[in-house]
Short mmCIF file of C-alpha atoms in Angstrom, two decimals:
data_model
loop_
_atom_site.label_atom_id
_atom_site.label_comp_id
_atom_site.label_asym_id
_atom_site.label_seq_id
_atom_site.Cartn_x
_atom_site.Cartn_y
_atom_site.Cartn_z
CA UNK Q 3 1.47 101.43 -60.82
CA UNK Q 4 3.18 102.22 -57.54
CA UNK Q 5 2.01 100.74 -54.28
CA UNK Q 6 0.60 103.46 -52.06
CA UNK Q 7 0.60 101.52 -48.74
CA UNK Q 8 3.80 100.89 -46.86
CA UNK Q 9 4.50 97.07 -46.67
CA UNK Q 10 5.80 97.36 -43.10
CA UNK Q 11 2.50 98.78 -41.97
CA UNK Q 12 0.48 95.87 -43.40
CA UNK Q 13 -1.36 94.20 -40.48
CA UNK Q 14 -2.45 91.02 -42.24
CA UNK Q 15 0.95 89.85 -43.40
CA UNK Q 16 1.66 87.90 -40.09
CA UNK Q 17 -1.90 86.78 -39.42
CA UNK Q 18 -1.12 83.10 -39.96
CA UNK Q 19 1.74 83.21 -37.44
CA UNK Q 20 -0.42 84.94 -34.85
CA UNK Q 21 -3.18 82.37 -35.42
CA UNK Q 22 -0.79 79.44 -34.88
CA UNK Q 23 0.64 80.94 -31.68
CA UNK Q 24 -2.80 81.67 -30.31
CA UNK Q 25 -4.03 78.18 -31.15
CA UNK Q 26 -1.09 76.58 -29.32
CA UNK Q 27 -1.66 78.77 -26.27
CA UNK Q 28 -5.35 77.82 -26.19
CA UNK Q 29 -4.54 74.09 -26.53
CA UNK Q 30 -1.97 74.36 -23.74
CA UNK Q 31 -4.46 76.11 -21.42
CA UNK Q 32 -7.10 73.50 -22.26
CA UNK Q 33 -4.66 70.63 -21.46
CA UNK Q 34 -3.72 72.16 -18.09
CA UNK Q 35 -7.39 72.70 -17.37
CA UNK Q 36 -8.17 68.99 -17.87
CA UNK Q 37 -5.13 67.83 -15.90
CA UNK Q 38 -5.75 70.12 -12.94
CA UNK Q 39 -6.76 68.09 -9.85
CA UNK Q 40 -8.70 69.26 -6.87
CA UNK Q 41 -9.08 67.56 -3.51
CA UNK Q 42 -11.88 67.68 -0.98
CA UNK Q 43 -10.92 69.62 2.07
CA UNK Q 44 -12.42 68.54 5.33
CA UNK Q 45 -12.61 71.10 8.03
CA UNK Q 46 -11.80 69.84 11.50
CA UNK Q 47 -13.22 71.82 14.31
CA UNK Q 48 -11.33 71.63 17.55
CA UNK Q 49 -13.24 72.47 20.64
CA UNK Q 50 -11.47 73.35 23.84
CA UNK Q 51 -13.06 72.54 27.13
CA UNK Q 52 -12.25 74.96 29.86
CA UNK Q 53 -12.88 73.92 33.42
CA UNK Q 54 -13.46 76.96 35.53
CA UNK Q 55 -14.15 75.10 38.71
CA UNK Q 56 -12.54 71.96 40.05
CA UNK Q 57 -14.93 69.10 40.48
CA UNK Q 58 -14.72 67.37 43.80
CA UNK Q 59 -16.01 63.83 44.16
CA UNK Q 60 -17.17 62.56 47.51
CA UNK Q 61 -15.47 59.26 48.21
CA UNK Q 62 -17.47 57.13 50.64
CA UNK Q 63 -15.64 55.96 53.73
CA UNK Q 64 -15.61 52.21 54.10
CA UNK Q 65 -15.43 50.83 57.60
CA UNK Q 66 -13.54 47.54 57.87
CA UNK Q 67 -14.44 45.45 60.87
CA UNK Q 68 -11.58 43.28 62.09
CA UNK Q 69 -12.68 39.94 63.49
CA UNK Q 70 -10.71 38.88 66.55
CA UNK Q 71 -8.59 35.75 66.07
CA UNK Q 72 -10.03 32.47 67.32
CA UNK Q 73 -8.90 31.26 70.72
CA UNK Q 74 -5.97 28.85 70.76
CA UNK Q 75 -6.86 25.14 70.81
CA UNK Q 76 -6.98 23.43 74.16
CA UNK Q 77 -4.01 21.22 74.94
CA UNK Q 78 -4.63 17.53 74.39
CA UNK Q 79 -3.91 15.38 77.39
CA UNK Q 80 -2.13 12.17 76.40
CA UNK Q 81 -1.66 9.18 78.59
CA UNK Q 82 1.81 8.19 79.63
CA UNK Q 83 3.23 5.15 77.89
CA UNK Q 84 4.35 2.45 80.25
CA UNK Q 85 6.93 -0.09 79.15
CA UNK Q 86 6.07 -3.63 80.28
CA UNK Q 87 8.81 -6.23 80.34
CA UNK Q 88 8.23 -9.47 78.43
CA UNK Q 89 7.72 -12.49 80.58
CA UNK Q 90 7.96 -15.18 77.91
CA UNK Q 91 11.19 -15.85 76.04
CA UNK Q 92 10.98 -15.35 72.27
CA UNK Q 93 12.91 -17.79 70.12
CA UNK Q 94 14.99 -16.20 67.40
CA UNK Q 95 14.39 -17.34 63.84
CA UNK Q 96 17.51 -18.24 61.92
CA UNK Q 97 17.37 -17.29 58.22
CA UNK Q 98 19.54 -19.53 56.11
CA UNK Q 99 21.54 -17.96 53.30
CA UNK Q 100 20.45 -18.73 49.73
CA UNK Q 101 23.84 -17.98 48.19
CA UNK Q 102 25.70 -20.83 46.53
CA UNK Q 103 29.14 -21.63 47.82
CA UNK Q 104 32.02 -23.50 46.22
CA UNK Q 105 31.21 -26.70 48.11
CA UNK Q 106 27.58 -26.79 46.96
CA UNK Q 107 26.68 -29.15 44.13
CA UNK Q 108 24.28 -27.87 41.47
CA UNK Q 109 21.90 -30.52 40.31
CA UNK Q 110 20.29 -30.07 36.85
CA UNK Q 111 16.57 -29.53 37.07
CA UNK Q 112 15.59 -29.42 33.40
CA UNK Q 113 17.34 -31.34 30.66
CA UNK Q 114 17.84 -29.94 27.19
CA UNK Q 115 15.89 -32.81 25.68
CA UNK Q 116 12.81 -31.79 27.66
CA UNK Q 117 12.61 -28.36 25.94
CA UNK Q 118 10.30 -28.26 22.94
CA UNK Q 119 10.84 -25.43 20.45
CA UNK Q 120 7.68 -24.35 18.66
CA UNK Q 121 7.95 -22.54 15.37
CA UNK Q 122 5.77 -19.42 15.20
CA UNK Q 123 4.48 -18.81 11.72
CA UNK Q 124 4.78 -15.14 10.80
CA UNK Q 125 1.88 -13.45 9.06
CA UNK Q 126 3.09 -12.00 5.77
CA UNK Q 127 1.16 -9.50 3.66
CA UNK Q 128 1.81 -9.02 -0.06
CA UNK Q 129 0.24 -6.31 -2.22
CA UNK Q 130 -2.47 -7.39 -4.67
CA UNK Q 131 -0.59 -5.95 -7.66
CA UNK Q 132 2.66 -7.93 -7.15
CA UNK Q 133 1.58 -11.20 -5.55
CA UNK Q 134 2.48 -14.39 -7.40
CA UNK Q 135 -0.98 -15.94 -6.98
CA UNK Q 136 -3.88 -13.58 -6.26
CA UNK Q 137 -6.76 -14.63 -3.99
CA UNK Q 138 -9.30 -16.67 -5.93
CA UNK Q 139 -12.90 -15.49 -5.79
CA UNK Q 140 -15.39 -18.41 -5.82
CA UNK Q 141 -16.09 -19.31 -9.45
CA UNK Q 142 -12.89 -17.78 -10.95
CA UNK Q 143 -10.43 -19.91 -12.93
CA UNK Q 144 -7.36 -19.40 -15.13
CA UNK Q 145 -3.89 -17.99 -14.77
CA UNK Q 146 -2.88 -15.16 -12.46
CA UNK Q 147 -3.95 -12.36 -14.83
CA UNK Q 148 -7.30 -14.04 -15.49
CA UNK Q 149 -7.84 -14.58 -11.75
CA UNK Q 150 -7.03 -10.90 -11.07
CA UNK Q 151 -9.53 -9.68 -13.71
CA UNK Q 152 -12.17 -12.15 -12.51
CA UNK Q 153 -11.63 -11.05 -8.89
CA UNK Q 154 -12.24 -7.39 -9.72
CA UNK Q 155 -15.30 -8.26 -11.83
CA UNK Q 156 -16.81 -10.39 -9.07
CA UNK Q 157 -16.21 -7.64 -6.50
CA UNK Q 158 -18.07 -5.14 -8.71
CA UNK Q 159 -20.98 -7.57 -9.20
CA UNK Q 160 -21.13 -8.17 -5.46
CA UNK Q 161 -21.34 -4.41 -4.77
CA UNK Q 162 -24.10 -3.88 -7.33
CA UNK Q 163 -26.09 -6.82 -6.02
CA UNK Q 164 -25.92 -5.99 -2.29
CA UNK Q 165 -25.87 -2.20 -2.46
CA UNK Q 166 -28.52 -0.43 -0.33
CA UNK Q 167 -28.56 3.35 -0.05
CA UNK Q 168 -29.25 4.43 3.58
CA UNK Q 169 -32.70 6.00 3.75
CA UNK Q 170 -31.66 8.82 6.09
CA UNK Q 171 -28.65 9.68 3.92
CA UNK Q 172 -30.88 9.64 0.86
CA UNK Q 173 -33.39 12.00 2.47
CA UNK Q 174 -30.60 14.35 3.53
CA UNK Q 175 -29.07 14.18 0.03
CA UNK Q 176 -25.73 12.94 1.39
CA UNK Q 177 -23.48 11.74 -1.43
CA UNK Q 178 -19.79 11.05 -1.92
CA UNK Q 179 -17.12 8.43 -2.43
CA UNK Q 180 -16.18 5.97 0.33
CA UNK Q 181 -12.83 4.17 0.21
CA UNK Q 182 -12.95 0.72 1.84
CA UNK Q 183 -9.80 -1.11 2.94
CA UNK Q 184 -9.79 -4.80 3.92
CA UNK Q 185 -7.49 -7.80 4.17
CA UNK Q 186 -7.91 -11.28 2.71
CA UNK Q 187 -5.94 -13.25 5.29
CA UNK Q 188 -3.98 -16.48 4.81
CA UNK Q 189 -7.16 -18.49 5.46
CA UNK Q 190 -9.20 -16.66 2.80
CA UNK Q 191 -11.38 -14.67 5.24
CA UNK Q 192 -12.13 -10.97 4.81
CA UNK Q 193 -10.86 -9.15 7.93
CA UNK Q 194 -9.64 -5.72 9.13
CA UNK Q 195 -12.34 -3.77 7.30
CA UNK Q 196 -11.89 0.00 7.48
CA UNK Q 197 -13.50 2.83 5.55
CA UNK Q 198 -13.08 6.54 4.97
CA UNK Q 199 -15.79 8.73 3.49
CA UNK Q 200 -17.80 11.96 3.80
CA UNK Q 201 -20.37 10.59 6.26
CA UNK Q 202 -20.59 7.84 8.93
CA UNK Q 203 -23.78 6.36 7.45
CA UNK Q 204 -22.12 5.85 4.08
CA UNK Q 205 -19.06 4.30 5.74
CA UNK Q 206 -21.25 1.85 7.70
CA UNK Q 207 -23.06 0.73 4.55
CA UNK Q 208 -19.78 0.27 2.65
CA UNK Q 209 -18.32 -1.85 5.47
CA UNK Q 210 -21.50 -3.95 5.58
CA UNK Q 211 -21.24 -4.80 1.88
CA UNK Q 212 -17.59 -5.84 2.21
CA UNK Q 213 -18.24 -7.88 5.37
CA UNK Q 214 -20.61 -10.26 3.51
CA UNK Q 215 -18.02 -11.19 0.86
CA UNK Q 216 -17.68 -14.99 0.55
CA UNK Q 217 -14.65 -16.90 1.75
CA UNK Q 218 -11.93 -17.10 -0.91
CA UNK Q 219 -8.90 -19.20 -1.72
CA UNK Q 220 -6.04 -17.26 -0.10
CA UNK Q 221 -3.25 -15.72 -2.14
CA UNK Q 222 0.12 -17.44 -2.36
CA UNK Q 223 3.66 -16.16 -2.42
CA UNK Q 224 6.40 -18.78 -2.97
CA UNK Q 225 3.88 -21.58 -2.38
CA UNK Q 226 2.89 -20.13 0.98
CA UNK Q 227 -0.48 -18.68 1.98
CA UNK Q 228 -0.18 -14.97 2.71
CA UNK Q 229 -2.51 -12.09 3.48
CA UNK Q 230 -3.41 -9.72 0.67
CA UNK Q 231 -4.63 -6.13 1.42
CA UNK Q 232 -7.14 -4.66 -0.99
CA UNK Q 233 -8.98 -1.34 -1.34
CA UNK Q 234 -11.95 -0.31 -3.44
CA UNK Q 235 -13.90 2.97 -3.82
CA UNK Q 236 -17.71 2.92 -3.53
CA UNK Q 237 -19.44 5.95 -5.01
CA UNK Q 238 -22.77 6.94 -3.42
CA UNK Q 239 -24.87 8.99 -5.83
CA UNK Q 240 -28.57 9.83 -5.93
CA UNK Q 241 -30.09 9.44 -9.38
CA UNK Q 242 -32.32 12.32 -10.46
#
């Protein structure tokens, strides 16, 4: 059978192509529609002020009164100075020279044997960690390592035994760590106590505890008593 319709006049033969092109155009328009940005435009109105008449301001006139200058001071009358001749003769004082001449003999005043030289013992301080013989806390015995461990243990026991939390600081909930620095001098006394902490009340209490430490056997370096600096932190905490 012969086809009656002309193939070139068939409308539906390119329908798929037209559909694809139309779909792409719609997607492209949709993309540009989403990406299009708009901005708020603020309108600024400018007003112009026209002055038709000139404003004149009345300036008050200030009168300045000039005070006349004060009269010149009156001349002071001074008495004439009269020179009176001396009646009595004045004896001149002769000042002898203190310079030493070649003919003068110098006599020794102090002999060398009369001078006594006193030796001044210098205060030496050695760190606690490197000293040959650490300070001995009362009741500690043993070698240097045992004395060092016993010293630190006795210090801790002393702090726990004599610790008193300041009432005002406890009411104000003041807490923190106080670092106390002190020196065990060559005589075994605890001196030069200083502290650094978050509050003055806590520092005062920490210094009080250290000040009541007992006298110790001083540390030694090369068989000589020396001062030993030491520092310890004291933590102030309020138990819930």
